[in-house]
PDB file of C-alpha atoms and ligand atoms in Angstrom:
ATOM      1  CA  UNK P   1      -5.673   1.137  16.247  1.00 91.00           C
ATOM      2  CA  UNK P   2      -6.062  -1.512  13.527  1.00 97.00           C
ATOM      3  CA  UNK P   3      -2.891  -2.101  11.540  1.00 98.00           C
ATOM      4  CA  UNK P   4      -3.190  -3.189   7.937  1.00 98.00           C
ATOM      5  CA  UNK P   5      -0.416  -4.094   5.501  1.00 98.00           C
ATOM      6  CA  UNK P   6      -1.180  -3.079   1.909  1.00 99.00           C
ATOM      7  CA  UNK P   7       0.871  -4.814  -0.799  1.00 99.00           C
ATOM      8  CA  UNK P   8       0.894  -3.730  -4.444  1.00 98.00           C
ATOM      9  CA  UNK P   9       2.481  -6.339  -6.696  1.00 98.00           C
ATOM     10  CA  UNK P  10       4.527  -6.029  -9.892  1.00 98.00           C
ATOM     11  CA  UNK P  11       4.070  -3.213 -12.404  1.00 98.00           C
ATOM     12  CA  UNK P  12       1.511  -1.399 -10.275  1.00 98.00           C
ATOM     13  CA  UNK P  13       4.160   1.314  -9.820  1.00 98.00           C
ATOM     14  CA  UNK P  14       3.570   2.046 -13.520  1.00 97.00           C
ATOM     15  CA  UNK P  15      -0.125   2.837 -13.128  1.00 97.00           C
ATOM     16  CA  UNK P  16      -1.034   6.082 -14.848  1.00 95.00           C
ATOM     17  CA  UNK P  17       0.906   5.234 -17.998  1.00 93.00           C
ATOM     18  CA  UNK P  18       0.505   1.435 -18.062  1.00 94.00           C
ATOM     19  CA  UNK P  19      -2.244   0.054 -20.351  1.00 93.00           C
ATOM     20  CA  UNK P  20      -4.490   3.040 -19.697  1.00 94.00           C
ATOM     21  CA  UNK P  21      -7.254   1.365 -21.717  1.00 92.00           C
ATOM     22  CA  UNK P  22      -7.437  -1.302 -18.999  1.00 93.00           C
ATOM     23  CA  UNK P  23      -6.341   0.479 -15.816  1.00 95.00           C
ATOM     24  CA  UNK P  24      -7.189   4.103 -16.565  1.00 91.00           C
ATOM     25  CA  UNK P  25      -5.013   7.077 -15.716  1.00 94.00           C
ATOM     26  CA  UNK P  26      -5.031   6.724 -11.982  1.00 96.00           C
ATOM     27  CA  UNK P  27      -1.652   6.377 -10.316  1.00 97.00           C
ATOM     28  CA  UNK P  28      -0.539   4.303  -7.351  1.00 98.00           C
ATOM     29  CA  UNK P  29      -0.338   7.569  -5.380  1.00 98.00           C
ATOM     30  CA  UNK P  30      -4.044   8.218  -6.134  1.00 97.00           C
ATOM     31  CA  UNK P  31      -4.873   4.775  -4.762  1.00 98.00           C
ATOM     32  CA  UNK P  32      -2.672   5.208  -1.701  1.00 98.00           C
ATOM     33  CA  UNK P  33      -4.141   8.650  -0.926  1.00 98.00           C
ATOM     34  CA  UNK P  34      -7.681   7.259  -1.128  1.00 98.00           C
ATOM     35  CA  UNK P  35      -6.723   4.273   1.043  1.00 98.00           C
ATOM     36  CA  UNK P  36      -5.023   6.424   3.683  1.00 98.00           C
ATOM     37  CA  UNK P  37      -7.991   8.798   3.806  1.00 98.00           C
ATOM     38  CA  UNK P  38     -10.449   5.935   4.176  1.00 98.00           C
ATOM     39  CA  UNK P  39      -8.287   4.146   6.753  1.00 98.00           C
ATOM     40  CA  UNK P  40      -8.035   7.311   8.852  1.00 97.00           C
ATOM     41  CA  UNK P  41     -11.812   7.700   8.911  1.00 97.00           C
ATOM     42  CA  UNK P  42     -12.061   4.108  10.201  1.00 96.00           C
ATOM     43  CA  UNK P  43      -9.315   4.360  12.819  1.00 95.00           C
ATOM     44  CA  UNK P  44      -6.921   2.122  10.914  1.00 97.00           C
ATOM     45  CA  UNK P  45      -3.277   2.725  10.077  1.00 98.00           C
ATOM     46  CA  UNK P  46      -1.707   1.418   6.881  1.00 98.00           C
ATOM     47  CA  UNK P  47       1.759   0.354   5.863  1.00 98.00           C
ATOM     48  CA  UNK P  48       1.808   0.452   2.065  1.00 98.00           C
ATOM     49  CA  UNK P  49       4.456  -1.317  -0.011  1.00 98.00           C
ATOM     50  CA  UNK P  50       4.873  -1.847  -3.762  1.00 98.00           C
ATOM     51  CA  UNK P  51       7.256  -4.537  -4.990  1.00 98.00           C
ATOM     52  CA  UNK P  52       8.101  -6.113  -8.311  1.00 98.00           C
ATOM     53  CA  UNK P  53       9.849  -9.020  -6.561  1.00 98.00           C
ATOM     54  CA  UNK P  54       8.097 -12.207  -5.546  1.00 98.00           C
ATOM     55  CA  UNK P  55      10.559 -13.046  -2.750  1.00 98.00           C
ATOM     56  CA  UNK P  56      10.179  -9.589  -1.194  1.00 98.00           C
ATOM     57  CA  UNK P  57       6.417 -10.060  -1.101  1.00 98.00           C
ATOM     58  CA  UNK P  58       6.859 -13.523   0.460  1.00 98.00           C
ATOM     59  CA  UNK P  59       9.163 -11.976   3.116  1.00 98.00           C
ATOM     60  CA  UNK P  60       6.664  -9.206   3.916  1.00 98.00           C
ATOM     61  CA  UNK P  61       3.826 -11.679   4.372  1.00 98.00           C
ATOM     62  CA  UNK P  62       5.991 -14.079   6.361  1.00 98.00           C
ATOM     63  CA  UNK P  63       6.916 -11.326   8.832  1.00 98.00           C
ATOM     64  CA  UNK P  64       3.342 -10.025   9.192  1.00 98.00           C
ATOM     65  CA  UNK P  65       2.292 -12.317  12.054  1.00 96.00           C
ATOM     66  CA  UNK P  66       1.702 -10.293  15.212  1.00 96.00           C
ATOM     67  CA  UNK P  67       2.583  -7.049  13.398  1.00 98.00           C
ATOM     68  CA  UNK P  68      -0.558  -6.585  11.319  1.00 98.00           C
ATOM     69  CA  UNK P  69      -4.243  -7.340  11.854  1.00 98.00           C
ATOM     70  CA  UNK P  70      -4.920  -7.875   8.150  1.00 98.00           C
ATOM     71  CA  UNK P  71      -3.301  -7.782   4.719  1.00 98.00           C
ATOM     72  CA  UNK P  72      -4.797  -6.146   1.640  1.00 99.00           C
ATOM     73  CA  UNK P  73      -2.994  -7.365  -1.471  1.00 99.00           C
ATOM     74  CA  UNK P  74      -3.136  -6.811  -5.193  1.00 98.00           C
ATOM     75  CA  UNK P  75      -0.746  -9.594  -6.239  1.00 98.00           C
ATOM     76  CA  UNK P  76      -0.959  -8.375  -9.870  1.00 98.00           C
ATOM     77  CA  UNK P  77       0.618 -10.910 -12.278  1.00 98.00           C
ATOM     78  CA  UNK P  78       1.700 -13.121  -9.345  1.00 98.00           C
ATOM     79  CA  UNK P  79      -2.002 -13.801  -8.748  1.00 98.00           C
ATOM     80  CA  UNK P  80      -1.870 -16.282 -11.586  1.00 98.00           C
ATOM     81  CA  UNK P  81       1.560 -17.836 -10.977  1.00 98.00           C
ATOM     82  CA  UNK P  82       2.787 -17.635  -7.403  1.00 98.00           C
ATOM     83  CA  UNK P  83       2.537 -20.742  -5.244  1.00 98.00           C
ATOM     84  CA  UNK P  84       5.104 -19.027  -2.977  1.00 98.00           C
ATOM     85  CA  UNK P  85       2.837 -16.054  -2.204  1.00 99.00           C
ATOM     86  CA  UNK P  86      -0.136 -18.355  -1.726  1.00 98.00           C
ATOM     87  CA  UNK P  87       1.862 -20.536   0.699  1.00 98.00           C
ATOM     88  CA  UNK P  88       3.054 -17.455   2.618  1.00 98.00           C
ATOM     89  CA  UNK P  89      -0.555 -16.333   3.101  1.00 98.00           C
ATOM     90  CA  UNK P  90      -1.466 -19.853   4.263  1.00 98.00           C
ATOM     91  CA  UNK P  91       1.504 -19.932   6.626  1.00 98.00           C
ATOM     92  CA  UNK P  92       0.552 -16.860   8.685  1.00 98.00           C
ATOM     93  CA  UNK P  93      -2.511 -16.161  10.790  1.00 97.00           C
ATOM     94  CA  UNK P  94      -3.200 -12.761   9.239  1.00 98.00           C
ATOM     95  CA  UNK P  95      -6.513 -12.520   7.344  1.00 98.00           C
ATOM     96  CA  UNK P  96      -5.875 -11.474   3.755  1.00 98.00           C
ATOM     97  CA  UNK P  97      -8.123  -9.780   1.208  1.00 98.00           C
ATOM     98  CA  UNK P  98      -7.234  -9.947  -2.512  1.00 98.00           C
ATOM     99  CA  UNK P  99      -8.073  -7.038  -4.798  1.00 98.00           C
ATOM    100  CA  UNK P 100      -7.814  -6.288  -8.516  1.00 98.00           C
ATOM    101  CA  UNK P 101      -8.443  -3.084 -10.407  1.00 98.00           C
ATOM    102  CA  UNK P 102      -9.724  -4.905 -13.477  1.00 98.00           C
ATOM    103  CA  UNK P 103     -12.241  -7.744 -13.606  1.00 98.00           C
ATOM    104  CA  UNK P 104      -9.794 -10.616 -14.070  1.00 98.00           C
ATOM    105  CA  UNK P 105     -12.664 -12.928 -15.118  1.00 98.00           C
ATOM    106  CA  UNK P 106     -13.554 -10.688 -18.065  1.00 98.00           C
ATOM    107  CA  UNK P 107     -10.000 -10.692 -19.458  1.00 98.00           C
ATOM    108  CA  UNK P 108      -7.644 -13.272 -21.020  1.00 98.00           C
ATOM    109  CA  UNK P 109      -8.203 -16.840 -19.888  1.00 98.00           C
ATOM    110  CA  UNK P 110      -4.835 -17.064 -18.084  1.00 98.00           C
ATOM    111  CA  UNK P 111      -6.101 -14.354 -15.718  1.00 98.00           C
ATOM    112  CA  UNK P 112      -9.202 -16.343 -14.762  1.00 98.00           C
ATOM    113  CA  UNK P 113      -7.273 -18.457 -12.268  1.00 98.00           C
ATOM    114  CA  UNK P 114      -6.162 -16.927  -8.981  1.00 98.00           C
ATOM    115  CA  UNK P 115      -3.813 -19.086  -6.927  1.00 98.00           C
ATOM    116  CA  UNK P 116      -4.373 -16.607  -4.098  1.00 98.00           C
ATOM    117  CA  UNK P 117      -8.182 -16.646  -3.883  1.00 98.00           C
ATOM    118  CA  UNK P 118      -8.495 -20.039  -2.116  1.00 98.00           C
ATOM    119  CA  UNK P 119      -6.337 -18.832   0.795  1.00 98.00           C
ATOM    120  CA  UNK P 120      -7.772 -15.293   0.943  1.00 98.00           C
ATOM    121  CA  UNK P 121     -10.805 -14.319   3.009  1.00 98.00           C
ATOM    122  CA  UNK P 122     -12.267 -13.033  -0.231  1.00 98.00           C
ATOM    123  CA  UNK P 123     -11.608 -11.156  -3.445  1.00 98.00           C
ATOM    124  CA  UNK P 124     -12.754  -7.851  -4.946  1.00 98.00           C
ATOM    125  CA  UNK P 125     -12.175  -7.519  -8.688  1.00 98.00           C
ATOM    126  CA  UNK P 126     -13.199  -5.052 -11.350  1.00 98.00           C
ATOM    127  CA  UNK P 127     -13.975  -1.759  -9.617  1.00 97.00           C
ATOM    128  CA  UNK P 128     -10.785   0.205 -10.231  1.00 96.00           C
ATOM    129  CA  UNK P 129      -9.724   2.255  -7.217  1.00 97.00           C
ATOM    130  CA  UNK P 130     -12.960   1.235  -5.468  1.00 98.00           C
ATOM    131  CA  UNK P 131     -11.740  -2.396  -5.388  1.00 98.00           C
ATOM    132  CA  UNK P 132      -9.104  -1.271  -2.889  1.00 98.00           C
ATOM    133  CA  UNK P 133     -11.577   0.729  -0.786  1.00 98.00           C
ATOM    134  CA  UNK P 134     -14.085  -2.143  -0.750  1.00 98.00           C
ATOM    135  CA  UNK P 135     -11.237  -4.534   0.059  1.00 98.00           C
ATOM    136  CA  UNK P 136     -10.139  -2.310   2.941  1.00 98.00           C
ATOM    137  CA  UNK P 137     -13.712  -2.243   4.269  1.00 98.00           C
ATOM    138  CA  UNK P 138     -13.823  -6.035   4.015  1.00 98.00           C
ATOM    139  CA  UNK P 139     -10.480  -6.385   5.823  1.00 98.00           C
ATOM    140  CA  UNK P 140     -11.673  -4.123   8.661  1.00 98.00           C
ATOM    141  CA  UNK P 141     -14.923  -6.048   9.034  1.00 97.00           C
ATOM    142  CA  UNK P 142     -13.038  -9.367   9.088  1.00 97.00           C
ATOM    143  CA  UNK P 143     -10.740  -8.041  11.854  1.00 96.00           C
ATOM    144  CA  UNK P 144     -13.693  -6.809  13.937  1.00 92.00           C
ATOM    145  CA  UNK P 145     -15.582 -10.101  13.690  1.00 85.00           C
TER     146      UNK P 145
HETATM  147  C1  LIG L   1      -4.343  -6.890 -11.836  1.00 89.60           C
HETATM  148  C2  LIG L   1      -4.799  -8.000 -12.816  1.00 89.60           C
HETATM  149  C3  LIG L   1      -3.642  -8.922 -13.157  1.00 89.60           C
HETATM  150  O1  LIG L   1      -4.074  -9.937 -14.070  1.00 89.60           O
HETATM  151  C4  LIG L   1      -2.517  -8.148 -13.805  1.00 89.60           C
HETATM  152  O2  LIG L   1      -1.408  -8.988 -14.050  1.00 89.60           O
HETATM  153  C5  LIG L   1      -2.121  -6.940 -13.039  1.00 89.60           C
HETATM  154  C6  LIG L   1      -3.146  -6.128 -12.381  1.00 89.60           C
HETATM  155  C7  LIG L   1      -5.468  -5.854 -11.560  1.00 89.60           C
HETATM  156  O3  LIG L   1      -5.350  -5.142 -10.591  1.00 89.60           O
HETATM  157  O4  LIG L   1      -6.425  -5.764 -12.337  1.00 89.60           O
HETATM  158  O5  LIG L   1      -0.950  -6.564 -13.013  1.00 89.60           O
HETATM  159  O6  LIG L   1      -4.016  -7.498 -10.594  1.00 89.60           O
END
Protein backbone atom coordinates (compact mmCIF):
# COMPACT_ATOMS: atom_id res chain seq x y z
CA UNK A 1 0.00 0.00 0.00
CA UNK A 2 1.28 3.49 -0.88
CA UNK A 3 1.87 5.68 2.15
CA UNK A 4 1.45 9.42 1.79
CA UNK A 5 2.05 12.13 4.38
CA UNK A 6 -0.37 15.06 4.08
CA UNK A 7 0.70 18.30 5.79
CA UNK A 8 -1.60 21.29 6.27
CA UNK A 9 0.31 24.40 7.29
CA UNK A 10 -0.64 27.34 9.51
CA UNK A 11 -4.20 28.62 9.90
CA UNK A 12 -5.68 25.87 7.75
CA UNK A 13 -7.29 24.56 10.95
CA UNK A 14 -9.45 27.70 10.76
CA UNK A 15 -10.92 26.89 7.35
CA UNK A 16 -14.69 27.26 7.36
CA UNK A 17 -14.61 30.58 9.20
CA UNK A 18 -11.32 32.02 7.88
CA UNK A 19 -11.60 34.54 5.01
CA UNK A 20 -14.59 32.73 3.53
CA UNK A 21 -14.51 35.11 0.55
CA UNK A 22 -11.17 33.56 -0.43
CA UNK A 23 -11.33 30.00 0.90
CA UNK A 24 -15.07 29.32 1.01
CA UNK A 25 -16.88 27.53 3.80
CA UNK A 26 -15.20 24.19 3.49
CA UNK A 27 -13.45 22.91 6.59
CA UNK A 28 -10.22 20.97 7.00
CA UNK A 29 -12.38 17.94 7.89
CA UNK A 30 -14.15 18.25 4.50
CA UNK A 31 -10.77 18.21 2.79
CA UNK A 32 -9.49 15.30 4.86
CA UNK A 33 -12.66 13.25 4.24
CA UNK A 34 -12.36 13.80 0.48
CA UNK A 35 -8.65 12.92 0.56
CA UNK A 36 -9.19 9.75 2.59
CA UNK A 37 -12.01 8.64 0.30
CA UNK A 38 -9.91 9.25 -2.81
CA UNK A 39 -6.83 7.60 -1.29
CA UNK A 40 -8.83 4.50 -0.38
CA UNK A 41 -10.09 4.14 -3.94
CA UNK A 42 -6.46 4.25 -5.13
CA UNK A 43 -5.05 1.84 -2.55
CA UNK A 44 -3.15 4.54 -0.68
CA UNK A 45 -3.09 5.25 3.04
CA UNK A 46 -2.71 8.76 4.41
CA UNK A 47 -1.27 10.24 7.56
CA UNK A 48 -2.74 13.74 7.83
CA UNK A 49 -1.26 16.43 10.07
CA UNK A 50 -2.06 20.13 10.55
CA UNK A 51 0.50 22.36 12.26
CA UNK A 52 0.90 26.06 12.87
CA UNK A 53 4.58 25.57 13.76
CA UNK A 54 7.38 25.73 11.23
CA UNK A 55 9.77 23.55 13.25
CA UNK A 56 7.14 20.81 13.65
CA UNK A 57 6.67 20.74 9.89
CA UNK A 58 10.46 20.59 9.38
CA UNK A 59 10.61 17.65 11.85
CA UNK A 60 7.80 15.78 10.07
CA UNK A 61 9.49 16.15 6.69
CA UNK A 62 12.90 15.27 8.09
CA UNK A 63 11.57 12.00 9.53
CA UNK A 64 9.65 11.04 6.37
CA UNK A 65 12.50 9.18 4.64
CA UNK A 66 11.69 5.48 4.40
CA UNK A 67 8.34 6.01 6.14
CA UNK A 68 6.38 7.63 3.32
CA UNK A 69 6.35 7.26 -0.46
CA UNK A 70 5.30 10.87 -1.05
CA UNK A 71 4.36 14.09 0.73
CA UNK A 72 1.39 16.29 -0.16
CA UNK A 73 1.79 19.70 1.46
CA UNK A 74 -0.11 22.95 1.65
CA UNK A 75 2.60 25.04 3.34
CA UNK A 76 0.12 27.96 3.63
CA UNK A 77 1.90 31.19 4.66
CA UNK A 78 5.23 29.33 5.01
CA UNK A 79 5.14 28.87 1.23
CA UNK A 80 6.36 32.42 0.90
CA UNK A 81 8.82 32.57 3.81
CA UNK A 82 10.26 29.23 4.86
CA UNK A 83 13.77 28.36 3.74
CA UNK A 84 13.70 25.73 6.52
CA UNK A 85 10.76 23.82 5.01
CA UNK A 86 12.26 24.10 1.55
CA UNK A 87 15.60 22.74 2.82
CA UNK A 88 13.83 19.87 4.62
CA UNK A 89 12.11 18.86 1.38
CA UNK A 90 15.47 19.03 -0.43
CA UNK A 91 17.14 16.99 2.30
CA UNK A 92 14.91 13.91 2.02
CA UNK A 93 14.30 11.57 -0.88
CA UNK A 94 10.51 11.73 -0.64
CA UNK A 95 8.78 13.26 -3.68
CA UNK A 96 6.68 16.24 -2.62
CA UNK A 97 3.67 17.89 -4.24
CA UNK A 98 2.68 21.44 -3.22
CA UNK A 99 -0.98 22.46 -3.20
CA UNK A 100 -2.95 25.64 -2.57
CA UNK A 101 -6.67 26.20 -2.29
CA UNK A 102 -6.48 29.66 -3.82
CA UNK A 103 -4.60 30.72 -6.94
CA UNK A 104 -1.59 32.31 -5.25
CA UNK A 105 -0.61 34.02 -8.54
CA UNK A 106 -3.92 35.89 -8.69
CA UNK A 107 -3.55 37.34 -5.18
CA UNK A 108 -1.23 39.84 -3.45
CA UNK A 109 2.25 40.08 -4.92
CA UNK A 110 3.95 38.62 -1.81
CA UNK A 111 2.07 35.38 -2.50
CA UNK A 112 3.44 35.09 -6.04
CA UNK A 113 6.72 33.63 -4.83
CA UNK A 114 6.83 30.06 -3.55
CA UNK A 115 10.10 29.05 -1.91
CA UNK A 116 8.78 25.48 -2.00
CA UNK A 117 7.95 25.14 -5.71
CA UNK A 118 11.56 24.73 -6.94
CA UNK A 119 12.08 21.68 -4.71
CA UNK A 120 8.61 20.18 -5.24
CA UNK A 121 7.74 17.77 -8.05
CA UNK A 122 5.04 20.25 -8.97
CA UNK A 123 2.34 22.57 -7.70
CA UNK A 124 -1.46 22.70 -7.93
CA UNK A 125 -2.98 26.07 -7.08
CA UNK A 126 -6.43 27.60 -7.33
CA UNK A 127 -8.94 24.74 -7.37
CA UNK A 128 -10.14 24.72 -3.76
CA UNK A 129 -10.61 21.21 -2.40
CA UNK A 130 -9.85 19.83 -5.87
CA UNK A 131 -6.26 21.14 -5.58
CA UNK A 132 -5.70 18.52 -2.89
CA UNK A 133 -7.34 15.72 -4.91
CA UNK A 134 -5.37 16.64 -8.04
CA UNK A 135 -2.22 16.89 -5.91
CA UNK A 136 -2.89 13.44 -4.46
CA UNK A 137 -3.35 12.03 -7.97
CA UNK A 138 -0.07 13.66 -8.99
CA UNK A 139 1.74 12.25 -5.94
CA UNK A 140 0.45 8.73 -6.69
CA UNK A 141 1.51 8.96 -10.33
CA UNK A 142 4.98 10.21 -9.32
CA UNK A 143 5.37 7.25 -6.92
CA UNK A 144 4.30 4.73 -9.59
CA UNK A 145 6.69 6.10 -12.21
C1 LIG B 1 -2.77 29.10 0.82
C2 LIG B 1 -2.24 30.40 0.16
C3 LIG B 1 -1.26 31.10 1.07
O1 LIG B 1 -0.79 32.30 0.45
C4 LIG B 1 -1.91 31.46 2.38
O2 LIG B 1 -0.97 32.05 3.27
C5 LIG B 1 -2.62 30.32 3.02
C6 LIG B 1 -3.36 29.37 2.19
C7 LIG B 1 -3.87 28.41 -0.03
O3 LIG B 1 -4.13 27.25 0.21
O4 LIG B 1 -4.48 29.06 -0.89
O5 LIG B 1 -2.65 30.21 4.25
O6 LIG B 1 -1.69 28.18 0.92
